[in-house]
Amino acid sequence: MSDVRYSDQHEWVRLDGDVATVGITQFAAEQLGDVVYVELPDAGHQVGKGAEAAVVESVKAASEVYAPIGGEVIEANRALADDPAKVNADPEGEGWFFKVKIADAGEFAALMTRAQYDAFVKEH
Amino acid sequence: MAEIADTDLKKTPLHALHLELGAKMVPFAGYDMPVQYPTGILKEHLHTRAAAGLFDVSHMGQAFLSGNDPARALELLTPTDVVGLGEGRQRYALLLNDCGTIKDDFMVARLNGEAALYLVVNAATKDSDFAYIAERLKGLAKLVPQPDRALLALQGPKAEAALARHAPDAASLAFMQVSRMDVAGRPAIVGRTGYTGEDGYEISMAAEDAEPIARALLAEPEVVPIGLGARDSLRLEAGLCLYGHDIDETTDPVEANLVWSIGKRRKIEKGFPAAEKIMDAVLNGARRRRVGLKPEGKAPAREGTEIADRTGRVIGRVTSGGFSPTLNAPIAMGYVEAAYADDGTEVNLIVRGKACAARVVPMPFVPNGYKRK
């Protein structure tokens, strides 16, 4: 059974065993507007928690995506290269960015639950 | 802090309508302006290219310039042929400072049977432009800013059909013609011009008439409201300069590839700021040129991106760059050393430290749809 947590940078993380799938939240996708380009890390790349891991660009601007959890990138969502609009259409599903093999489960536990994240969005 | 600053933002006469339409508002040139509506920038952009879009550009500066011979006076500050501007016509012009660099770009119109010229300048520069024009032309012409006028742009291949239902005379205007006429029963100045590369109009009216006219146009089936986001991607596809980005007080008309805006008579007679220097550059070439750039990959190259030759030497910088919804690909414009300005030249754009292959290409990126009759 997988568990989903959220970062204060508006990323979601779904943990299945020691593999975390990372994407941006519906709220973030709405704030960005139409996504036209996504740059993703290569498999094998080590990302530290909080490090710049991807770039997502709307018509207007480019935004960095910071890794909400550290580990080794094992897969990037190559479908986004041809169809970046998936990020708007299904940000918390088919619009996932990359998967990492996590190093520290404590980093996951420290992220927000859905209820905490929803409250966080309301405040900001 | 942010909330205090927000209350300082000025509002256009359509502010309440933008909120009613669900716009996302952002600060721009001191105004609280719609960057997009719920439709989103991509769809707004494509809709303007396919049908018609309505833009609130009331933040721009409007003024009348009157006097004995306001055209002759204005030529002291611009290399455009203003004296030769026919009645009912308008022109693109550059406002130059004494060094011959670009203080602003603006539109100048001569309305039928009127002695005063009608000017439209950029929002961010309007106060300094108006002060400069008034001060430099003191005793020769009188500048009367029109802060109580609003300005709408209706752009796209179906703009004529939509506007003609409320202003039948609009259909008979050709590109760059301008006339006073009623729109939805209210007095307006209508020019067949715009900033999208499409056929279309800019419509100036008294502030209190802006909302009724906007509502009448938005009620037409072809028309949707368009925010500043799509306005920027549309003008970039059209290869048009954004003041403060692609042209400013560090660029001159030759580097900026705007020599076409210098009148033939003016090239001979001169009499505009730094005329000798500018004409020397016209004849002998500028050190750098503004060019169109087409990245080969998918990564957009934003403003500030370094342009390098294929050996890695930096030869210029991107001044506007982003994604073209029409081409579904990145596009950019920027300045490069003159030796690299020819169409087809291969360059690299340094995006986040990576060299991305690109080519110098002619502009506009998307063919324009102007109605030249």
Coordinates of C-alpha atoms in Angstrom, one line a residue:
Chain A
M1 CA 0.0 0.0 0.0
S2 CA 1.5 3.3 -1.1
D3 CA 1.5 6.5 0.9
V4 CA 1.5 10.0 -0.6
R5 CA 3.1 13.0 1.1
Y6 CA 3.6 16.7 0.1
S7 CA 6.3 19.3 0.3
D8 CA 6.1 23.0 1.0
Q9 CA 7.4 23.5 -2.6
H10 CA 4.2 22.0 -3.9
E11 CA 5.5 18.6 -4.9
W12 CA 3.9 15.2 -4.1
V13 CA 5.9 12.0 -3.3
R14 CA 4.3 8.6 -3.6
L15 CA 6.3 5.9 -1.8
D16 CA 6.2 2.2 -2.9
G17 CA 8.7 0.2 -0.9
D18 CA 11.9 2.2 -1.3
V19 CA 10.9 3.9 -4.6
A20 CA 9.5 7.4 -4.5
T21 CA 7.6 8.9 -7.4
V22 CA 7.7 12.7 -7.5
G23 CA 5.5 15.2 -9.3
I24 CA 4.0 18.6 -8.8
T25 CA 0.6 19.1 -7.2
Q26 CA -2.6 20.2 -8.8
F27 CA -2.2 23.5 -7.0
A28 CA 1.3 24.0 -8.5
A29 CA 0.1 23.1 -12.0
E30 CA -2.7 25.6 -11.8
Q31 CA -0.4 28.3 -10.6
L32 CA 2.1 27.6 -13.4
G33 CA -0.5 27.6 -16.2
D34 CA 0.0 25.7 -19.4
V35 CA 3.2 23.6 -19.2
V36 CA 5.1 23.6 -22.5
Y37 CA 8.5 22.0 -21.5
V38 CA 9.8 19.8 -18.8
E39 CA 13.5 19.1 -18.2
L40 CA 14.0 15.9 -16.1
P41 CA 17.1 14.3 -14.5
D42 CA 18.8 11.3 -16.1
A43 CA 18.6 7.9 -14.5
G44 CA 21.6 7.3 -12.3
H45 CA 21.7 11.0 -11.2
Q46 CA 22.0 11.4 -7.4
V47 CA 19.7 14.1 -6.0
G48 CA 19.9 15.5 -2.5
K49 CA 16.7 16.6 -0.7
G50 CA 16.1 20.2 -1.6
A51 CA 18.4 20.2 -4.6
E52 CA 17.3 21.4 -8.0
A53 CA 16.1 18.2 -9.8
A54 CA 14.0 19.3 -12.8
V55 CA 12.7 22.4 -14.6
V56 CA 9.1 23.0 -15.6
E57 CA 8.3 25.8 -18.1
S58 CA 5.0 27.5 -18.8
V59 CA 4.5 29.8 -21.8
K60 CA 5.5 32.7 -19.5
A61 CA 8.4 31.4 -17.3
A62 CA 10.7 28.6 -16.2
S63 CA 10.5 27.2 -12.6
E64 CA 12.8 24.9 -10.8
V65 CA 11.6 21.7 -9.2
Y66 CA 13.5 20.9 -6.0
A67 CA 13.8 17.2 -5.0
P68 CA 11.4 16.8 -2.0
I69 CA 13.4 13.6 -1.1
G70 CA 16.9 12.5 -1.8
G71 CA 18.1 9.4 -3.6
E72 CA 19.2 8.0 -6.9
V73 CA 17.0 8.7 -9.9
I74 CA 15.9 5.4 -11.5
E75 CA 13.5 6.7 -14.1
A76 CA 12.2 9.9 -15.6
N77 CA 8.8 10.3 -17.2
R78 CA 9.9 10.5 -20.8
A79 CA 6.3 10.9 -22.0
L80 CA 6.4 14.5 -20.7
A81 CA 9.0 15.3 -23.4
D82 CA 6.4 14.8 -26.2
D83 CA 3.3 15.8 -24.2
P84 CA 4.2 18.3 -21.4
A85 CA 0.4 19.1 -21.2
K86 CA 0.0 15.9 -19.2
V87 CA 1.4 18.0 -16.2
N88 CA -1.8 20.1 -16.4
A89 CA -4.2 17.4 -17.3
D90 CA -3.2 14.9 -14.6
P91 CA -0.5 16.4 -12.4
E92 CA -0.8 13.9 -9.6
G93 CA -1.1 10.9 -11.9
E94 CA 0.2 10.6 -15.5
G95 CA 2.1 13.9 -15.1
W96 CA 4.7 12.4 -12.7
F97 CA 8.2 13.7 -13.1
F98 CA 10.7 11.1 -11.9
K99 CA 11.3 8.1 -9.6
V100 CA 14.1 7.9 -7.0
K101 CA 15.4 5.0 -4.9
I102 CA 15.3 6.8 -1.6
A103 CA 18.2 6.8 0.9
D104 CA 16.4 7.9 4.0
A105 CA 12.8 7.0 4.8
G106 CA 12.9 9.7 7.5
E107 CA 12.8 12.4 4.8
F108 CA 9.5 10.9 3.6
A109 CA 8.0 10.8 7.1
A110 CA 8.9 14.5 7.5
L111 CA 6.8 15.6 4.6
M112 CA 3.2 16.8 4.9
T113 CA 0.2 14.6 4.9
R114 CA -2.7 15.6 2.5
A115 CA -4.6 17.3 5.3
Q116 CA -1.5 19.2 6.3
Y117 CA -0.8 20.2 2.7
D118 CA -4.3 21.3 2.1
A119 CA -4.2 23.5 5.1
F120 CA -0.8 24.8 4.0
V121 CA -2.2 25.8 0.6
K122 CA -5.1 27.6 2.2
E123 CA -2.7 29.7 4.3
H124 CA -0.6 30.7 1.4
Chain B
M1 CA 4.3 44.4 2.7
A2 CA 2.9 43.0 -0.5
E3 CA -0.6 44.0 0.4
I4 CA 0.5 47.6 1.0
A5 CA 2.2 47.7 -2.4
D6 CA -0.8 46.2 -4.1
T7 CA -3.0 49.1 -3.0
D8 CA -0.6 51.4 -4.8
L9 CA -1.2 49.7 -8.1
K10 CA -3.3 51.7 -10.5
K11 CA -6.5 50.2 -12.1
T12 CA -7.7 50.5 -15.6
P13 CA -11.4 51.3 -16.2
L14 CA -11.9 47.5 -16.9
H15 CA -10.5 46.3 -13.6
A16 CA -13.8 45.1 -12.2
L17 CA -14.6 43.4 -15.5
H18 CA -11.3 41.5 -15.4
L19 CA -12.1 40.2 -11.9
E20 CA -15.7 39.3 -13.0
L21 CA -14.2 37.3 -15.9
G22 CA -11.9 35.4 -13.5
A23 CA -8.6 36.9 -14.6
K24 CA -5.4 36.2 -12.7
M25 CA -4.1 39.7 -12.0
V26 CA -0.4 40.7 -11.8
P27 CA 1.4 44.0 -11.3
F28 CA 2.6 45.4 -14.7
A29 CA 4.0 48.9 -15.2
G30 CA 2.4 50.1 -12.0
Y31 CA -1.1 48.7 -12.9
D32 CA -3.0 45.7 -11.7
M33 CA -3.4 43.9 -15.0
P34 CA -4.9 40.5 -16.2
V35 CA -2.1 38.1 -17.2
Q36 CA -4.6 35.4 -18.2
Y37 CA -8.2 34.4 -17.9
P38 CA -9.4 30.9 -16.8
T39 CA -8.9 29.8 -20.4
G40 CA -5.1 30.0 -20.0
I41 CA -2.4 31.6 -22.1
L42 CA -2.0 28.8 -24.6
K43 CA -5.7 28.7 -25.6
E44 CA -6.0 32.5 -25.5
H45 CA -3.0 32.7 -27.9
L46 CA -4.4 30.2 -30.3
H47 CA -7.9 31.7 -30.2
T48 CA -6.4 35.1 -31.2
R49 CA -4.7 33.5 -34.2
A50 CA -7.9 31.7 -35.2
A51 CA -10.7 34.1 -34.3
A52 CA -10.5 37.3 -32.2
G53 CA -9.2 38.4 -28.8
L54 CA -10.0 41.5 -26.8
F55 CA -7.1 43.0 -24.8
D56 CA -7.2 45.8 -22.3
V57 CA -4.3 48.0 -23.0
S58 CA -5.6 51.1 -21.1
H59 CA -2.3 51.2 -19.1
M60 CA -0.6 52.6 -22.2
G61 CA -0.1 56.3 -22.5
Q62 CA -2.3 58.4 -24.9
A63 CA -1.8 62.0 -25.7
F64 CA -2.5 64.7 -28.2
L65 CA 0.3 66.9 -29.5
S66 CA -1.0 70.3 -30.8
G67 CA 0.6 73.5 -32.0
N68 CA 1.5 75.3 -35.1
D69 CA 3.1 72.4 -36.8
P70 CA 3.3 69.5 -34.3
A71 CA 4.5 67.0 -36.9
R72 CA 7.6 69.2 -37.7
A73 CA 8.2 69.6 -33.9
L74 CA 7.9 65.9 -33.2
E75 CA 10.5 65.1 -35.9
L76 CA 13.1 66.7 -33.6
L77 CA 12.7 63.7 -31.4
T78 CA 12.0 60.9 -33.9
P79 CA 13.5 59.8 -37.3
T80 CA 10.0 58.8 -38.5
D81 CA 8.5 60.8 -41.3
V82 CA 5.7 62.5 -39.4
V83 CA 5.3 65.5 -41.7
G84 CA 4.5 63.2 -44.6
L85 CA 2.0 61.2 -42.6
G86 CA -1.3 61.5 -44.5
E87 CA -4.7 62.2 -42.9
G88 CA -6.3 59.2 -41.4
R89 CA -3.0 57.3 -41.2
Q90 CA -0.7 56.2 -38.4
R91 CA 2.9 55.1 -38.2
Y92 CA 5.3 53.3 -35.9
A93 CA 7.9 55.6 -34.5
L94 CA 11.0 55.6 -32.2
L95 CA 11.5 58.3 -29.6
L96 CA 15.2 58.9 -29.5
N97 CA 17.4 60.5 -26.8
D98 CA 20.3 62.7 -27.6
C99 CA 22.7 59.8 -28.0
G100 CA 20.4 58.3 -30.7
T101 CA 19.4 55.3 -28.5
I102 CA 15.8 54.4 -28.0
K103 CA 13.8 56.2 -25.3
D104 CA 10.6 54.5 -26.4
D105 CA 8.7 53.2 -29.3
F106 CA 5.2 54.6 -30.0
M107 CA 2.4 55.1 -32.6
V108 CA 1.7 58.5 -34.1
A109 CA -1.6 59.2 -35.9
R110 CA -3.0 62.1 -37.9
L111 CA -6.8 62.0 -37.6
N112 CA -9.0 63.3 -40.5
G113 CA -9.4 67.1 -40.3
E114 CA -7.5 67.5 -37.0
A115 CA -4.4 69.6 -36.5
A116 CA -3.3 67.7 -33.4
L117 CA -1.4 64.4 -33.6
Y118 CA -2.5 61.5 -31.5
L119 CA 0.2 59.5 -29.8
V120 CA 0.2 56.1 -28.0
V121 CA 3.3 55.3 -25.9
N122 CA 4.3 52.4 -23.6
A123 CA 2.8 52.1 -20.1
A124 CA 6.1 51.8 -18.2
T125 CA 7.7 54.8 -20.0
K126 CA 4.7 57.1 -20.4
D127 CA 5.5 59.6 -17.6
S128 CA 9.1 60.0 -18.7
D129 CA 8.1 60.1 -22.4
F130 CA 5.5 62.8 -21.8
A131 CA 7.9 64.9 -19.6
Y132 CA 10.6 64.6 -22.3
I133 CA 8.3 65.5 -25.2
A134 CA 6.7 68.4 -23.3
E135 CA 10.1 69.8 -22.2
R136 CA 12.0 69.3 -25.5
L137 CA 9.2 70.7 -27.6
K138 CA 8.4 73.6 -25.3
G139 CA 7.3 76.6 -27.4
L140 CA 6.9 74.5 -30.5
A141 CA 4.1 72.1 -29.6
K142 CA 1.8 71.4 -26.6
L143 CA 1.5 67.8 -25.3
V144 CA -1.8 67.0 -23.7
P145 CA -1.8 63.6 -22.0
Q146 CA -5.1 61.8 -22.0
P147 CA -5.1 59.8 -18.6
D148 CA -8.9 59.6 -18.8
R149 CA -9.0 57.6 -22.0
A150 CA -9.0 53.8 -22.1
L151 CA -7.6 51.6 -24.9
L152 CA -8.7 48.2 -26.1
A153 CA -7.2 46.0 -28.8
L154 CA -9.3 43.6 -30.8
Q155 CA -7.0 41.3 -32.7
G156 CA -7.4 38.3 -35.0
P157 CA -8.7 37.2 -38.4
K158 CA -12.3 37.7 -37.2
A159 CA -11.8 41.1 -35.5
E160 CA -13.2 42.9 -38.6
A161 CA -16.4 40.8 -38.6
A162 CA -16.9 41.3 -34.8
L163 CA -16.1 45.0 -34.7
A164 CA -18.1 45.8 -37.9
R165 CA -21.3 44.8 -36.1
H166 CA -20.8 47.7 -33.7
A167 CA -18.8 50.1 -36.0
P168 CA -19.6 49.4 -39.7
D169 CA -16.9 51.9 -40.8
A170 CA -14.2 49.8 -39.2
A171 CA -14.4 47.4 -42.1
S172 CA -13.3 50.0 -44.6
L173 CA -10.1 50.9 -42.8
A174 CA -6.9 49.4 -44.2
F175 CA -3.8 48.4 -42.1
M176 CA -2.4 51.5 -40.3
Q177 CA -5.5 53.7 -41.2
V178 CA -7.2 55.4 -38.3
S179 CA -10.5 57.3 -37.9
R180 CA -12.9 58.6 -35.3
M181 CA -16.2 56.6 -35.3
D182 CA -18.8 55.4 -33.0
V183 CA -18.4 51.9 -31.5
A184 CA -21.5 50.5 -29.9
G185 CA -23.0 54.0 -30.1
R186 CA -20.1 55.6 -28.2
P187 CA -17.4 57.9 -29.7
A188 CA -14.0 56.2 -30.3
I189 CA -10.7 56.5 -32.2
V190 CA -10.3 53.3 -34.2
G191 CA -7.0 52.4 -35.8
R192 CA -6.4 49.2 -37.8
T193 CA -3.2 48.2 -36.0
G194 CA -2.0 46.0 -33.2
Y195 CA 0.7 44.1 -31.5
T196 CA 0.0 40.5 -32.4
G197 CA 0.9 40.3 -36.1
E198 CA -2.8 39.6 -36.8
D199 CA -5.3 41.9 -38.6
G200 CA -7.1 43.9 -35.9
Y201 CA -7.8 47.2 -34.3
E202 CA -6.9 49.4 -31.4
I203 CA -9.9 51.3 -30.0
S204 CA -9.5 54.4 -27.8
M205 CA -12.4 55.8 -25.9
A206 CA -13.3 57.8 -22.8
A207 CA -12.8 55.8 -19.6
E208 CA -16.6 55.6 -18.9
D209 CA -17.2 54.1 -22.4
A210 CA -14.7 51.3 -22.0
E211 CA -16.8 48.8 -20.2
P212 CA -19.9 49.1 -22.4
I213 CA -17.7 48.8 -25.5
A214 CA -15.8 45.9 -24.0
R215 CA -19.0 44.1 -23.1
A216 CA -20.5 44.6 -26.5
L217 CA -17.4 43.1 -28.2
L218 CA -17.1 40.2 -25.7
A219 CA -20.7 39.3 -26.5
E220 CA -19.7 38.6 -30.1
P221 CA -19.2 34.8 -30.6
E222 CA -15.7 35.2 -32.1
V223 CA -14.3 37.2 -29.2
V224 CA -12.7 36.1 -25.9
P225 CA -10.7 38.2 -23.4
I226 CA -6.9 37.9 -23.7
G227 CA -4.4 38.7 -21.0
L228 CA -0.9 40.1 -21.1
G229 CA 0.7 36.6 -21.1
A230 CA -0.7 35.8 -24.6
R231 CA -0.1 39.4 -25.7
D232 CA 3.6 38.7 -25.1
S233 CA 3.7 35.3 -26.8
L234 CA 1.7 36.7 -29.8
R235 CA 4.0 39.7 -30.3
L236 CA 7.1 37.5 -30.0
E237 CA 5.8 35.3 -32.8
A238 CA 5.2 38.4 -34.8
G239 CA 8.8 39.5 -34.2
L240 CA 7.7 42.7 -32.6
C241 CA 9.9 44.4 -30.0
L242 CA 9.0 44.8 -26.3
Y243 CA 10.3 48.0 -25.0
G244 CA 12.6 47.6 -22.0
H245 CA 13.6 44.1 -23.2
D246 CA 14.4 44.1 -27.0
I247 CA 15.0 47.8 -27.2
D248 CA 15.9 50.4 -24.6
E249 CA 18.3 53.3 -24.0
T250 CA 21.3 51.0 -24.8
T251 CA 20.1 50.1 -28.3
D252 CA 19.9 52.2 -31.4
P253 CA 17.6 51.9 -34.4
V254 CA 20.2 50.3 -36.6
E255 CA 21.2 47.5 -34.1
A256 CA 17.5 47.0 -33.4
N257 CA 16.8 46.4 -37.1
L258 CA 14.2 49.2 -37.1
V259 CA 15.8 51.3 -39.9
W260 CA 12.5 50.7 -41.8
S261 CA 10.9 53.1 -39.4
I262 CA 13.2 56.0 -40.5
G263 CA 11.5 58.0 -43.2
K264 CA 13.3 58.3 -46.6
R265 CA 13.2 62.1 -46.5
R266 CA 14.5 62.0 -42.9
K267 CA 17.6 59.9 -44.0
I268 CA 18.5 62.8 -46.4
E269 CA 17.4 65.8 -44.4
K270 CA 18.3 64.3 -41.0
G271 CA 17.5 66.7 -38.1
F272 CA 16.7 63.9 -35.6
P273 CA 18.8 63.1 -32.5
A274 CA 22.2 61.7 -33.3
A275 CA 21.3 61.7 -37.0
E276 CA 25.0 61.6 -38.2
K277 CA 25.8 58.7 -35.9
I278 CA 22.7 56.8 -36.9
M279 CA 23.1 57.4 -40.6
D280 CA 26.7 56.3 -40.4
A281 CA 25.6 53.0 -38.9
V282 CA 22.9 52.7 -41.6
L283 CA 25.6 53.0 -44.3
N284 CA 28.4 51.2 -42.6
G285 CA 26.6 48.6 -40.5
A286 CA 26.1 48.3 -36.7
R287 CA 28.4 46.3 -34.4
R288 CA 25.5 44.0 -33.4
R289 CA 22.0 43.2 -34.7
R290 CA 18.7 42.1 -33.4
V291 CA 17.9 38.7 -34.9
G292 CA 15.3 35.9 -34.6
L293 CA 16.5 32.6 -33.1
K294 CA 15.1 29.2 -33.5
P295 CA 16.3 26.6 -31.1
E296 CA 16.6 23.1 -32.6
G297 CA 15.5 21.3 -29.4
K298 CA 12.5 21.9 -27.2
A299 CA 14.0 23.9 -24.4
P300 CA 12.9 27.6 -24.4
A301 CA 15.7 30.1 -24.1
R302 CA 14.5 32.9 -21.9
E303 CA 15.5 36.6 -21.7
G304 CA 19.2 36.9 -20.6
T305 CA 20.3 33.5 -22.1
E306 CA 23.8 33.8 -23.6
I307 CA 24.3 33.3 -27.3
A308 CA 27.6 31.6 -28.2
D309 CA 29.2 30.7 -31.5
R310 CA 29.9 27.0 -32.1
T311 CA 33.3 27.3 -30.5
G312 CA 31.7 28.6 -27.3
R313 CA 32.6 32.3 -27.5
V314 CA 29.7 34.5 -26.3
I315 CA 28.5 36.6 -29.2
G316 CA 25.3 38.0 -27.7
R317 CA 22.3 37.6 -25.5
V318 CA 18.6 36.7 -25.8
T319 CA 16.3 39.7 -25.1
S320 CA 12.9 37.9 -25.5
G321 CA 12.4 34.1 -25.6
G322 CA 9.8 31.6 -24.9
F323 CA 7.5 29.1 -26.4
S324 CA 5.5 29.6 -29.6
P325 CA 2.0 28.1 -29.2
T326 CA 1.5 28.4 -33.0
L327 CA 4.7 26.6 -33.9
N328 CA 4.6 24.3 -30.8
A329 CA 8.3 25.1 -30.4
P330 CA 10.6 27.5 -28.7
I331 CA 11.5 30.9 -30.3
A332 CA 13.6 33.8 -29.3
M333 CA 15.0 37.1 -30.3
G334 CA 18.3 38.7 -29.2
Y335 CA 21.3 40.6 -30.2
V336 CA 24.4 39.0 -31.9
E337 CA 27.6 40.4 -33.2
A338 CA 27.1 41.6 -36.8
A339 CA 29.1 38.7 -38.3
Y340 CA 26.6 36.2 -36.9
A341 CA 23.4 38.1 -37.9
D342 CA 22.8 36.4 -41.3
D343 CA 19.9 34.1 -41.6
G344 CA 20.9 30.4 -41.2
T345 CA 23.9 31.1 -39.0
E346 CA 24.4 28.3 -36.5
V347 CA 24.8 29.4 -32.9
N348 CA 24.4 27.9 -29.4
L349 CA 22.1 29.1 -26.7
I350 CA 23.4 28.4 -23.2
V351 CA 20.4 27.2 -21.3
R352 CA 21.1 26.3 -17.7
G353 CA 24.8 25.7 -18.6
K354 CA 24.0 23.5 -21.6
A355 CA 24.8 24.5 -25.2
C356 CA 21.6 24.1 -27.2
A357 CA 21.9 24.4 -31.0
A358 CA 19.9 27.2 -32.7
R359 CA 19.8 29.1 -35.9
V360 CA 19.4 32.7 -36.8
V361 CA 16.1 33.0 -38.7
P362 CA 14.1 35.8 -40.3
M363 CA 11.1 37.3 -38.4
P364 CA 8.2 37.2 -38.1
F365 CA 8.2 33.6 -36.9
V366 CA 4.5 33.4 -37.9
P367 CA 3.3 35.1 -41.1
N368 CA 1.3 38.3 -40.3
G369 CA -2.3 38.8 -41.3
Y370 CA -2.3 42.6 -41.9
K371 CA -5.1 43.9 -44.2
R372 CA -3.2 46.1 -46.6
K373 CA -5.7 47.3 -49.2

